XYZ file of C-alpha atoms in Angstrom:
645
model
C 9.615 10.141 -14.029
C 12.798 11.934 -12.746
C 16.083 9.744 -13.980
C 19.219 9.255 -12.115
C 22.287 11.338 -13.413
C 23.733 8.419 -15.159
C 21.056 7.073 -17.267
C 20.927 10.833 -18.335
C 24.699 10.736 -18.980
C 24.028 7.350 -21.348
C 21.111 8.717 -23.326
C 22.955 11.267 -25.369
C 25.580 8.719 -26.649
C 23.201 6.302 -26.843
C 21.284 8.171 -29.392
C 24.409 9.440 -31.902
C 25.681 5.616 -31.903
C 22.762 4.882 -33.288
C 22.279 7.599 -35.369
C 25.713 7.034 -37.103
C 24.965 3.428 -37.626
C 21.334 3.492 -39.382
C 22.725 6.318 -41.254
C 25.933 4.322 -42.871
C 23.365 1.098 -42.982
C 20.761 3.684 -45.243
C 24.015 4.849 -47.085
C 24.260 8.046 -45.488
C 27.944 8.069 -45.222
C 28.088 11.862 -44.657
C 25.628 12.245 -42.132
C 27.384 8.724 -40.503
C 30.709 10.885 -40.333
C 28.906 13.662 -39.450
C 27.151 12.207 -36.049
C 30.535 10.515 -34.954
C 32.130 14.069 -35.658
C 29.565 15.371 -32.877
C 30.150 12.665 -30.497
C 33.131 13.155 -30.311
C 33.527 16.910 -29.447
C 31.134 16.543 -27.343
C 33.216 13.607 -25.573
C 35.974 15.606 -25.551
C 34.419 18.933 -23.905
C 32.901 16.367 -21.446
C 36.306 15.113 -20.432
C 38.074 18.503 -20.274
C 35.310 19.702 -17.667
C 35.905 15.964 -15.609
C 39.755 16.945 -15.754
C 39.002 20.382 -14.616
C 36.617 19.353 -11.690
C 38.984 17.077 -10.799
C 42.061 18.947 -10.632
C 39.836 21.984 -8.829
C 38.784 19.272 -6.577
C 42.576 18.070 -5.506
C 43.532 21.600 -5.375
C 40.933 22.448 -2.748
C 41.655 19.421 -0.432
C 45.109 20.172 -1.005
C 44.583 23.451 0.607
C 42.196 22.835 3.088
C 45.006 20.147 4.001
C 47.564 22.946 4.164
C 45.527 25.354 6.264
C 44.771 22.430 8.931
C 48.634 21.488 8.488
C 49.430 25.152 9.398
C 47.294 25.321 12.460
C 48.576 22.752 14.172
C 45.233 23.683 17.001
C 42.729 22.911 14.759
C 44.210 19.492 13.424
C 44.120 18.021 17.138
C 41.130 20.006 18.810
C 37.988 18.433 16.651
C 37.756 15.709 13.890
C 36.963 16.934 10.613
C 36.225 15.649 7.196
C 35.478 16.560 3.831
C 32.692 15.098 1.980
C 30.986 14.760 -1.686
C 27.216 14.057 -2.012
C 27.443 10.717 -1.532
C 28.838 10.697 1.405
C 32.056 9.631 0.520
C 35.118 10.904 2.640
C 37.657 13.336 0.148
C 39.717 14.289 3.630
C 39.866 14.032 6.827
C 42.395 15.329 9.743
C 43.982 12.853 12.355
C 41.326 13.222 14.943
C 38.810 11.524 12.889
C 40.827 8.290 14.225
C 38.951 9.320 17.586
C 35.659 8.319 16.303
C 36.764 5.343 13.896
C 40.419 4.055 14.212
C 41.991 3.703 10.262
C 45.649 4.686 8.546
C 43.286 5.901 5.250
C 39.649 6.828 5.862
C 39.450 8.433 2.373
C 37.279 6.978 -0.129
C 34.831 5.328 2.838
C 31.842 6.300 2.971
C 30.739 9.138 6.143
C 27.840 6.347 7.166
C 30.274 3.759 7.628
C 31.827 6.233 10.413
C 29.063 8.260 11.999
C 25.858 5.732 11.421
C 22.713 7.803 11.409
C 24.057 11.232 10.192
C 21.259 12.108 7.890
C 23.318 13.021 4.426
C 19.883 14.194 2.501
C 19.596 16.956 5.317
C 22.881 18.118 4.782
C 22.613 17.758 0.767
C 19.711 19.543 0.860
C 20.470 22.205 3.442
C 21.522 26.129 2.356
C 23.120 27.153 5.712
C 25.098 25.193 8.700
C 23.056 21.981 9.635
C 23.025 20.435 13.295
C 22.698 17.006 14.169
C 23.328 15.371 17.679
C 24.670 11.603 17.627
C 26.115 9.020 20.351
C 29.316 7.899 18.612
C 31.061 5.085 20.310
C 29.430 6.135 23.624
C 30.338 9.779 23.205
C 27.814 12.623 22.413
C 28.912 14.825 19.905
C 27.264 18.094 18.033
C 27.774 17.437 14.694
C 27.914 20.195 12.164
C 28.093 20.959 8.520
C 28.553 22.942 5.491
C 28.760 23.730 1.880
C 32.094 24.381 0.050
C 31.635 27.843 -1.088
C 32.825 27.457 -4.231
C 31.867 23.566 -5.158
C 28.377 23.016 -4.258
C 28.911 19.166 -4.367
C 31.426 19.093 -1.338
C 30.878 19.212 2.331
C 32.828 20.234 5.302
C 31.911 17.653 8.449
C 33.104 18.302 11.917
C 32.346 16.799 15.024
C 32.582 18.762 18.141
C 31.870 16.342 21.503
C 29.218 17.654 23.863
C 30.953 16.389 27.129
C 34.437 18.006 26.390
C 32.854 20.711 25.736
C 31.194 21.268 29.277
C 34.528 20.712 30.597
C 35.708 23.569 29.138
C 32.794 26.047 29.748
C 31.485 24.729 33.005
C 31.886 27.576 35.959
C 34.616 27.074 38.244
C 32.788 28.617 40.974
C 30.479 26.712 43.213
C 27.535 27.882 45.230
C 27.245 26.547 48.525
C 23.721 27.093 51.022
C 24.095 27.080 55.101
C 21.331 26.407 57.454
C 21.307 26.576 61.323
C 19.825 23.052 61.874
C 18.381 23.832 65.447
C 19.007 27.410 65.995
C 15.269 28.182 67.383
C 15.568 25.187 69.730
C 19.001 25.917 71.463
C 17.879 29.635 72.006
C 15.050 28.059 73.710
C 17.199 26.489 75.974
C 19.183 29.180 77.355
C 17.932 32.507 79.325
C 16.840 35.453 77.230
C 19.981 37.726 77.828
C 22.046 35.049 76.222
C 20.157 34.387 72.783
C 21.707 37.827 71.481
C 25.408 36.443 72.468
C 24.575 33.216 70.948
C 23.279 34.480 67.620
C 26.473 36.871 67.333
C 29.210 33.970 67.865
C 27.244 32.064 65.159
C 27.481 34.942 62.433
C 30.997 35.955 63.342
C 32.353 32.377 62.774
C 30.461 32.158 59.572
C 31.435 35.435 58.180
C 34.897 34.160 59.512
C 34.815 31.457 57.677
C 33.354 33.324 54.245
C 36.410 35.434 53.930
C 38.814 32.400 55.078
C 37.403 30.607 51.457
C 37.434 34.047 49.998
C 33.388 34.007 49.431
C 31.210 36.329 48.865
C 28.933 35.858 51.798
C 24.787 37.223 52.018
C 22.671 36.329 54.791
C 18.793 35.783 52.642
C 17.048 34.372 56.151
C 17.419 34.458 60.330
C 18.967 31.382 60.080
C 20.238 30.428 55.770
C 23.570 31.860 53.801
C 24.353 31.700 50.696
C 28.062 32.061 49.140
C 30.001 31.979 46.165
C 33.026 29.772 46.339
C 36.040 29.341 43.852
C 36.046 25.616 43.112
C 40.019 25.235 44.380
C 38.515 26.517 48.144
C 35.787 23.692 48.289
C 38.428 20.978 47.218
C 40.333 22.516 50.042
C 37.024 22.196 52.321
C 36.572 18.598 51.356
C 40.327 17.541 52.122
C 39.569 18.574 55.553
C 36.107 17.570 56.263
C 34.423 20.835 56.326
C 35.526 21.634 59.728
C 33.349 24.743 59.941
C 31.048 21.721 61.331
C 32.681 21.191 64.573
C 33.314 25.364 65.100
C 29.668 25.675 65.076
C 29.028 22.629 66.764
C 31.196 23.856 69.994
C 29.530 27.004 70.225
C 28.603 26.845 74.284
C 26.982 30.391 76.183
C 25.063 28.149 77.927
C 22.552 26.249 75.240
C 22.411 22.894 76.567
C 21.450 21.690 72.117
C 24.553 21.735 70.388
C 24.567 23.827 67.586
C 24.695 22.010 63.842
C 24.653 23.244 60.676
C 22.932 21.584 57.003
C 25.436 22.637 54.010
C 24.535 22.323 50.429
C 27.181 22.735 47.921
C 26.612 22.779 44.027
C 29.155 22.433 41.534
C 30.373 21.233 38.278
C 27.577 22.928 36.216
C 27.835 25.475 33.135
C 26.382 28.119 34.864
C 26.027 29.386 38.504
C 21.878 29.211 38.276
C 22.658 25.338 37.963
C 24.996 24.904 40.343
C 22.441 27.003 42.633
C 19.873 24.288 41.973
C 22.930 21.549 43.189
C 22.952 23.457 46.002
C 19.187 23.387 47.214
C 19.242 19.214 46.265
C 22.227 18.627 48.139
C 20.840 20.805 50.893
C 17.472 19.017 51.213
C 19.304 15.798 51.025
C 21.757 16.964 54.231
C 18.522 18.122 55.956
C 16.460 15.080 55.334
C 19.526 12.773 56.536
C 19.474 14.401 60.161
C 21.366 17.852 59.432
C 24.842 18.561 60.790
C 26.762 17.514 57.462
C 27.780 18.238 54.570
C 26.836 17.426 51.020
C 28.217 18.147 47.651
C 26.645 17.764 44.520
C 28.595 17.808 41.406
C 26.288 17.025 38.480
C 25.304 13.057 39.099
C 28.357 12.780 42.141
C 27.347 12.922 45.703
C 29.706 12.923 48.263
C 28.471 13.317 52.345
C 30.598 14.444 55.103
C 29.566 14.606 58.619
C 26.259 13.176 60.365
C 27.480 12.332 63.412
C 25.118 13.941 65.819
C 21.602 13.012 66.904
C 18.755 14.554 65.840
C 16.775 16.848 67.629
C 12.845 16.562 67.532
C 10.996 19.442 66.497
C 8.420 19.845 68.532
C 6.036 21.827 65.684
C 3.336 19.645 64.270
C 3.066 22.512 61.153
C 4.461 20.443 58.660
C 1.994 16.929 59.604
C -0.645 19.062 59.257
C 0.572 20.738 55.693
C 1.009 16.991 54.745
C -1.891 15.456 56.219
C -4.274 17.958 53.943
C -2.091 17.111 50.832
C -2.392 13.644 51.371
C -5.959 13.930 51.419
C -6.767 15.707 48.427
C -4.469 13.131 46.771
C -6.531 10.288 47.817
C -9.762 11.821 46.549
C -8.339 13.052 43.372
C -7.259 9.322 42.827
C -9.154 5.727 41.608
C -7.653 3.395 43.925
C -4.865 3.553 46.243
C -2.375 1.079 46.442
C 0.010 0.728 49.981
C 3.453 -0.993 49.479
C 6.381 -1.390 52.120
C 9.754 -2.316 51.862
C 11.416 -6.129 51.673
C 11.581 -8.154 54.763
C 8.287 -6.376 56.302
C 8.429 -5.554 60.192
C 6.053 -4.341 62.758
C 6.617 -0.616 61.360
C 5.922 -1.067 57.821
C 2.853 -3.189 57.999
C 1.734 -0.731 61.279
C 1.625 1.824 59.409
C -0.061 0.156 55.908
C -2.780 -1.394 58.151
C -3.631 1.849 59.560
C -3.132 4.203 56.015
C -5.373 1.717 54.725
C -8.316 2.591 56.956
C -7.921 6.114 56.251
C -8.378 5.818 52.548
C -11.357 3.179 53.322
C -12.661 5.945 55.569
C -12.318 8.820 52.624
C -14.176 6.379 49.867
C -11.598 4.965 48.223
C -10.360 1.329 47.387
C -7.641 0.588 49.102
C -5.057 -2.728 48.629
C -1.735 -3.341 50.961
C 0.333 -4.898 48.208
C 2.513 -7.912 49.888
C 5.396 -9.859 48.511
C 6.139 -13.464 50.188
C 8.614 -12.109 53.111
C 6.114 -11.883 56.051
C 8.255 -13.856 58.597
C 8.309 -10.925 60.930
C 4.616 -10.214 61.236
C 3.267 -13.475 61.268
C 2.038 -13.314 64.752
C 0.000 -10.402 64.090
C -0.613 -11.213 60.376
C -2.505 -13.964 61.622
C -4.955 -12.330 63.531
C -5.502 -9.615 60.825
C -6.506 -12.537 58.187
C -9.059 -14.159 60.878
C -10.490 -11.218 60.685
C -13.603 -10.453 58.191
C -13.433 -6.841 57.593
C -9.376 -7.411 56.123
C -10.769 -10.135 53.473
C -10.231 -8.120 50.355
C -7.792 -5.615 51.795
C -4.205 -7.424 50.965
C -3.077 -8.310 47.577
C 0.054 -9.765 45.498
C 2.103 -7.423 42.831
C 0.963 -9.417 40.073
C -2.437 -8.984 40.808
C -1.472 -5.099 41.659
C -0.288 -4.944 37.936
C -3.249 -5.425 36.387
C -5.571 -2.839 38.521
C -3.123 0.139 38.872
C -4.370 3.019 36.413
C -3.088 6.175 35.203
C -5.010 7.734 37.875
C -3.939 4.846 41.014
C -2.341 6.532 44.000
C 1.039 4.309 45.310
C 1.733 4.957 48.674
C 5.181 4.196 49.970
C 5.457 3.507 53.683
C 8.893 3.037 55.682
C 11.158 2.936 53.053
C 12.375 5.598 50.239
C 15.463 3.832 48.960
C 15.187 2.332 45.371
C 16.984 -0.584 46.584
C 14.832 -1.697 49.379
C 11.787 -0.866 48.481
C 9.004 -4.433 47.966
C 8.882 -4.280 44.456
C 10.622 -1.763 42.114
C 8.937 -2.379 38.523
C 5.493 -1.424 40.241
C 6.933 1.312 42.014
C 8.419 2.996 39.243
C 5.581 1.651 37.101
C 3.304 4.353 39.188
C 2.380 7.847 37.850
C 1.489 8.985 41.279
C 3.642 8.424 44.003
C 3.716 9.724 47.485
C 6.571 8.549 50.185
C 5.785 8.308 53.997
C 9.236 7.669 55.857
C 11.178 8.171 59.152
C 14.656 6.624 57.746
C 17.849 9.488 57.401
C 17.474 10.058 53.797
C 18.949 8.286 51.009
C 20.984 9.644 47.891
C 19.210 6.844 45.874
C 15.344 8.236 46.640
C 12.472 6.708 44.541
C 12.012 9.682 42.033
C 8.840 11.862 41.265
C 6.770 11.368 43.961
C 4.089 13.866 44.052
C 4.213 14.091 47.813
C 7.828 13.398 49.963
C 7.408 12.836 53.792
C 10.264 11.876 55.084
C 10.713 13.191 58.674
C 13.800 11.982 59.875
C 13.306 13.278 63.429
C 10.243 11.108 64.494
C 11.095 7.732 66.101
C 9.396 5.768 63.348
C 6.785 6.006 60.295
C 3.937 4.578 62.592
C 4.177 7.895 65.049
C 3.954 9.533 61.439
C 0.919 7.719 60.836
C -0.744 8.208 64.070
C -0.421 11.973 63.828
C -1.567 12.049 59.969
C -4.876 9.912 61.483
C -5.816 12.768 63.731
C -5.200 15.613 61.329
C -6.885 14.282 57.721
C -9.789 12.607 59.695
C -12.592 14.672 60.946
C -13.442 12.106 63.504
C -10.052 10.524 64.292
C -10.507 6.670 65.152
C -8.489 3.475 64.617
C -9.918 0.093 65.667
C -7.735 -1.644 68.491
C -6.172 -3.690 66.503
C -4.931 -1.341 64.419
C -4.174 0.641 67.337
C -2.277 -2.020 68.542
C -0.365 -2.441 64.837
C 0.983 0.942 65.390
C 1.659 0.790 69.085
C 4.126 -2.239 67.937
C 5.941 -0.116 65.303
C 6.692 2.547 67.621
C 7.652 -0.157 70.311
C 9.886 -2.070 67.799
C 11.916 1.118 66.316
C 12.298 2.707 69.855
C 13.393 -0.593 71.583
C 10.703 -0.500 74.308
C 10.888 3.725 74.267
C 14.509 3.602 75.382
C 15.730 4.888 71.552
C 14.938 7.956 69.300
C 11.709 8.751 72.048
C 10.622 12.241 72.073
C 7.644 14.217 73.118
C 5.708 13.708 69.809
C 6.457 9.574 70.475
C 4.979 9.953 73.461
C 2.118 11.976 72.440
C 1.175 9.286 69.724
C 1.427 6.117 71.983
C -1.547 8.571 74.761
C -3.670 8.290 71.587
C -3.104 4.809 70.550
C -3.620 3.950 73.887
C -7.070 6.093 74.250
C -8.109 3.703 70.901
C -7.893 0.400 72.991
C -4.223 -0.484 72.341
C -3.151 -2.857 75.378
C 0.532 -3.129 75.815
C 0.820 -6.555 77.207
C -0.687 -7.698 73.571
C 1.943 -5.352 72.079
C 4.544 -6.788 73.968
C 3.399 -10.672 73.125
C 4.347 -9.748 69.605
C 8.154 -9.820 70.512
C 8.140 -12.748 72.619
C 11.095 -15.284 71.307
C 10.120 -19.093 71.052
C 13.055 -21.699 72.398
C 14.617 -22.320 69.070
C 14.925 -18.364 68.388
C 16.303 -17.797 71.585
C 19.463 -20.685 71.504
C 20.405 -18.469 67.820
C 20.180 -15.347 69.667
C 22.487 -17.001 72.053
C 24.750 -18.637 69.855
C 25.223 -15.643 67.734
C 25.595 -13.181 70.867
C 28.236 -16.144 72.095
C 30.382 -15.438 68.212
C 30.322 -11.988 69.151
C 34.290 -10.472 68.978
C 35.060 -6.960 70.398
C 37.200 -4.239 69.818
C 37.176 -0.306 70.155
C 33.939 -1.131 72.140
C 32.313 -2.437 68.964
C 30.798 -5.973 68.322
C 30.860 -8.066 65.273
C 29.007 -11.226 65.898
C 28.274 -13.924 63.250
C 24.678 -15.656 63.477
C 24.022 -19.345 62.424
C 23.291 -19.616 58.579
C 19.860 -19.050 57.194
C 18.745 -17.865 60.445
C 15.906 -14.936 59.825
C 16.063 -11.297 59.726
C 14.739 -10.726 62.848
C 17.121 -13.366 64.876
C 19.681 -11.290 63.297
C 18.272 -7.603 64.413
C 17.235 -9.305 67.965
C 21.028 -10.636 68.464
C 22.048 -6.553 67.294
C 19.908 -5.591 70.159
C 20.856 -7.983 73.285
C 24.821 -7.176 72.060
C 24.123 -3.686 73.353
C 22.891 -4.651 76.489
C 26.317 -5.706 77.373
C 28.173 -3.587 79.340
C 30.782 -1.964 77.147
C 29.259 -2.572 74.058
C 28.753 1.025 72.135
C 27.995 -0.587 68.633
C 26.842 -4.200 67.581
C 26.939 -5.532 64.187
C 25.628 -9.262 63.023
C 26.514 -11.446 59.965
C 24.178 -13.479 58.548
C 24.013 -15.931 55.247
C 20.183 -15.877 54.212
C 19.533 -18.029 50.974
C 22.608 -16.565 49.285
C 22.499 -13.263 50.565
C 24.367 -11.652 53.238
C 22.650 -9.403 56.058
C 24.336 -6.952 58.393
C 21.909 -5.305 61.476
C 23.620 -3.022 63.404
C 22.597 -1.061 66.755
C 24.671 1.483 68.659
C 24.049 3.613 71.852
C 24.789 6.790 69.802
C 28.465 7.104 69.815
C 29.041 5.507 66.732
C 26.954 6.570 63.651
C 26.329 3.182 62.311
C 24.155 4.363 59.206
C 27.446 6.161 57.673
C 29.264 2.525 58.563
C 26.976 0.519 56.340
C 25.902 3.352 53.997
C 29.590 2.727 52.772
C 28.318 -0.805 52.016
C 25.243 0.315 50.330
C 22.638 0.192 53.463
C 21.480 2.791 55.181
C 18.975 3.505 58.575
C 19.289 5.624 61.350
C 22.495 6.700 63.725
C 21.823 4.306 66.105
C 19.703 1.473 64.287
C 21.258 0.219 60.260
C 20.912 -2.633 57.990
C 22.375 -3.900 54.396
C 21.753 -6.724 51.993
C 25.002 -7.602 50.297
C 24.878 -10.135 47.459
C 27.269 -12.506 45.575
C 29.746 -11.992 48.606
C 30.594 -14.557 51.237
C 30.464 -14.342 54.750
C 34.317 -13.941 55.488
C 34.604 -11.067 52.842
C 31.700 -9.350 54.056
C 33.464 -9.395 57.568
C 36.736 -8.192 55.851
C 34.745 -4.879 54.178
C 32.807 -4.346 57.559
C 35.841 -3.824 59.975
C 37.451 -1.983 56.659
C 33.987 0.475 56.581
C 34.527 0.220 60.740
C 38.085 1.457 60.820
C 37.971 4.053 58.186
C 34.538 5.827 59.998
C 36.765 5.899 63.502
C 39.695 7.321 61.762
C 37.974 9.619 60.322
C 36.273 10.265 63.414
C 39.555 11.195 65.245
């Protein structure tokens, strides 16, 4: 058994005290004087080597003291101490105060301080040791090592992880262009022209390289990539990026205005990082819609333009690409699980309905996973539960829990925004994860999806869907109701194909209609009862106006879609370029908003935390009232027109 260093200490006395008393007991007076003779010296030599390590021991704190004294630097840079093998603090320098505030932390023990430093590592260890702790909600690299010439001493210091970024991070940023539309606004000029055309573009963009002082390479017909001193790009966002509206007025003829997607990356430790800022915050400009700007600077985000519409691309390359991913997902998978987002409309459940006959179709169970907030599909909800061949297609997320696997697909229709999505937990529960979605894209995206669809140019995720079907299906078929569930979502998000209604919407609604999908049953779905139509007309009647925009109140606890329906009629008033309407539901307050185009009324309520499309927006705002919600919408109202001057 291996004893402690002071029972050892006790056993040598221990033994002569004894000795000298049985010997003067037995007599043995000379021996007696003898034994307390040796104790004694040997007393004595033990003291003199205390004194000694003692006195060796002031004398090296006091210069260690004197050196950190004389370099003022060092005393106010990092906190260090000095500590025995116990743990116990001999010295320390002032900054130790910044990890535990105390006049004297000598004589306290280094646990005390730094909980979960592992002393028996350092003890132990020959060479520097490295340990990485969260100290009062700081991260710090803490390091450590042997007094040369006293083994039993220990120099701590703590050096803090995020300072230290500050002061080797780059202070160059890397920023990506790409020509949003440039293929489509050649096409709609004469050939003679597209030379011209291409030339203005690269001469303002090389103009505007060596006005930032970047170095500027074209890698692709229509991407840049330059290298930007940081000071230049706070420059660029004090003014808005105006290289936005240079490119944008760009006219030899092209009827498309001309828009650019900008990625900047910044903030990081090295330029490969800030490079991969750059290609996030580019994908996140080009999923929003292009023409704007964003700027990534480690977890910051900040978004600056947006204002134009976007332009349909008329290639069906990329549905395809998807269509064939999608598919191998679902047969690589156990189940397959379809979830929306809150408040479910005609587009959402379209869409679910229809995704869940193609996985039926490929062999796989398939469940649409609803929460309680149906209100705005009960009139075709109805008819899909009369119907036999839907029994054991919907379920609840409790019952969801329990059957998801490892292996369980989750497919996310309409929605990509944490916030909005039907149920979070089981959504971020999910190991597989694909997103389906038509909205301008978020900054707060559900994360690690294997597969992200989010076209921002089609009018709505059920023209999406109705591409998808003819693409992953060998025989492409939908039953008419179905048919007639995506016919609606298209119908809803387009307003009647007067919004966001290109060729590809139109191409989608042929098919639907080839499948059996009658309009007048599409229509009946939209039909307001008496009692909805007096709150459409009440709220329209609260409606104030100024700079051409509505704000309308609607009457407490009516429903989401009395609220979105009273957006819609606003706009049909002469005069009227943007509508929004208030509403208190259970607690919660709900802004819709609609506008003709002229006012981007996603950036409006994206300030409040919502989000949507240019010209069609929503936001759930909670523990506010009414009157201070209307006090930060004309705020968020005011500030995007200034701006927009």
């Amino acid at each position: 058994m291996k004893l402690d260093t002071p029972i050892k200490r006790m056993i040598k006395p221990v033994i002569l005290i004894l000795g000298a008393i049985i010997s003067f007991i037995l007599n043995y007076y000379q021996i007696g004087l003898l034994i307390i003779l040796i104790f004694l010296i040997d007393n004595f030599y033990q003291l003199s080597i205390f004194w000694k390590k003692d006195m060796d021991e002031k004398n090296l704190i006091k210069e260690i003291d004197n050196a950190i004294t004389d370099n003022l630097e060092a005393n106010l840079i990092i906190p260090i101490a000095l500590m025995d093998q116990q743990g116990n603090i001999k010295w320390n320098n002032s900054m130790m105060n910044e990890i535990k505030s105390g006049d004297n932390l000598v004589d306290s023990n280094i646990l005390s301080i730094a909980r979960g430093i592992d002393i028996e590592k350092i003890r132990e260890s020959t060479n520097e040791t490295h340990q990485r702790l969260i100290l009062n909600n700081k991260v710090y690299d803490v390091y450590s090592n042997k007094v040369d010439y006293k083994k039993d001493l220990f120099l701590i210091y703590f050096n803090s992880v995020d300072e230290s970024k500050d002061k080797k991070k780059t202070n160059e940023s890397v920023m990506l262009i790409e020509i949003d539309n440039i293929s489509e606004a050649l096409d709609t000029v004469e050939e003679n022209l597209r030379p011209l055309i291409v030339a203005e573009i690269e001469q303002k963009l090389n103009s505007y390289g060596n006005r930032i002082e970047a170095m500027i390479k074209k890698y692709d017909k229509n991407k840049y990539i330059l290298s930007v001193l940081d000071k230049y790009i706070d420059q660029e966002i004090e003014s808005k990026f105006t290289i936005l509206e240079e490119i944008s007025k760009i006219c030899k003829g092209n009827k498309l205005e001309i828009t650019l997607s900008i990625g900047v990356g910044r903030g990081a430790l090295t330029p490969n990082e800030n490079y991969k800022f750059a290609v996030i915050a580019k994908e996140l400009a080009l999923g929003r819609g292009g023409d704007q700007v964003v700027v990534k600077n480690n977890d910051d985000i900040k978004i600056f333009g947006g204002n134009s519409k976007e332009i349909e691309k008329r290639t069906r390359v990329r549905a395809r690409v998807v269509s064939h991913a999608l598919k191998e997902l679902i047969y690589e998978s156990d189940n397959v699980f379809i979830v929306g987002h809150k408040n479910l409309d005609m587009d959402c459940f379209g869409s679910a309905l229809a995704l869940s006959t193609i996985v039926k179709k490929l062999g796989k169970k398939r469940s649409i996973v609803l929460g309680n907030d149906t209100f705005a599909i009960q009139p075709f909800f109805s008819k899909i539960k009369e119907l036999e061949e839907y029994n054991d297609l919907f379920t609840t997320y409790e019952k969801a829990y329990k059957e998801i696997t490892d292996n369980s697909l989750v497919i996310i229709v309409d929605v990509h925004n944490r916030n909005y999505v039907g149920n979070l937990d089981f959504v971020e529960n999910a190991k597989r994860k694909v997103i389906i979605d038509h909205h301008r894209r978020s900054t707060d995206i559900v994360g690690d999806a294997l597969l992200n669809y989010i076209e921002v140019y089609a009018s709505s995720t059920s023209e999406m869907i109705t591409e998808i079907i003819q693409y992953i299906l060998d025989k492409p078929s939908v039953s008419v109701i179905e048919a007639e569930g995506l016919l609606a979502g298209i119908y809803m998000d387009t307003k009647g194909f007067s919004f966001k209604t290109g060729v590809r919407t139109f191409d989608a609604a042929s098919f639907l209609r080839r499948m059996g999908a009658e309009t007048t049953e599409v229509k009946k779905l939209f039909t307001d009862n008496l009692d909805e139509f007096i709150q459409i007309a009440e709220t329209i009647k609260s409606a104030k106006i100024k700079n051409s925009t509505a704000i309308a109140v609607a009457p407490n606890n009516s429903n989401t879609v009395i609220v979105a329906k009273s957006a819609d009629e606003l706009l049909n008033i002469t005069g009227i370029l943007a509508a929004f309407v208030v509403c208190d539901i259970n607690g919660d307050i709900y802004i819709s908003a609609r506008s003709v185009g002229d006012i981007n009324v996603q950036i409006v309520l994206e300030s409040l935390g919502g989000g949507g499309h240019l010209n069609i927006a929503g936001v759930k705002i909670s523990d506010k009232s009414v009157d201070e919600v209307l006090v930060m919408l004309k705020d968020a109202i005011e500030k995007y027109l200034k701006v927009g001057e």
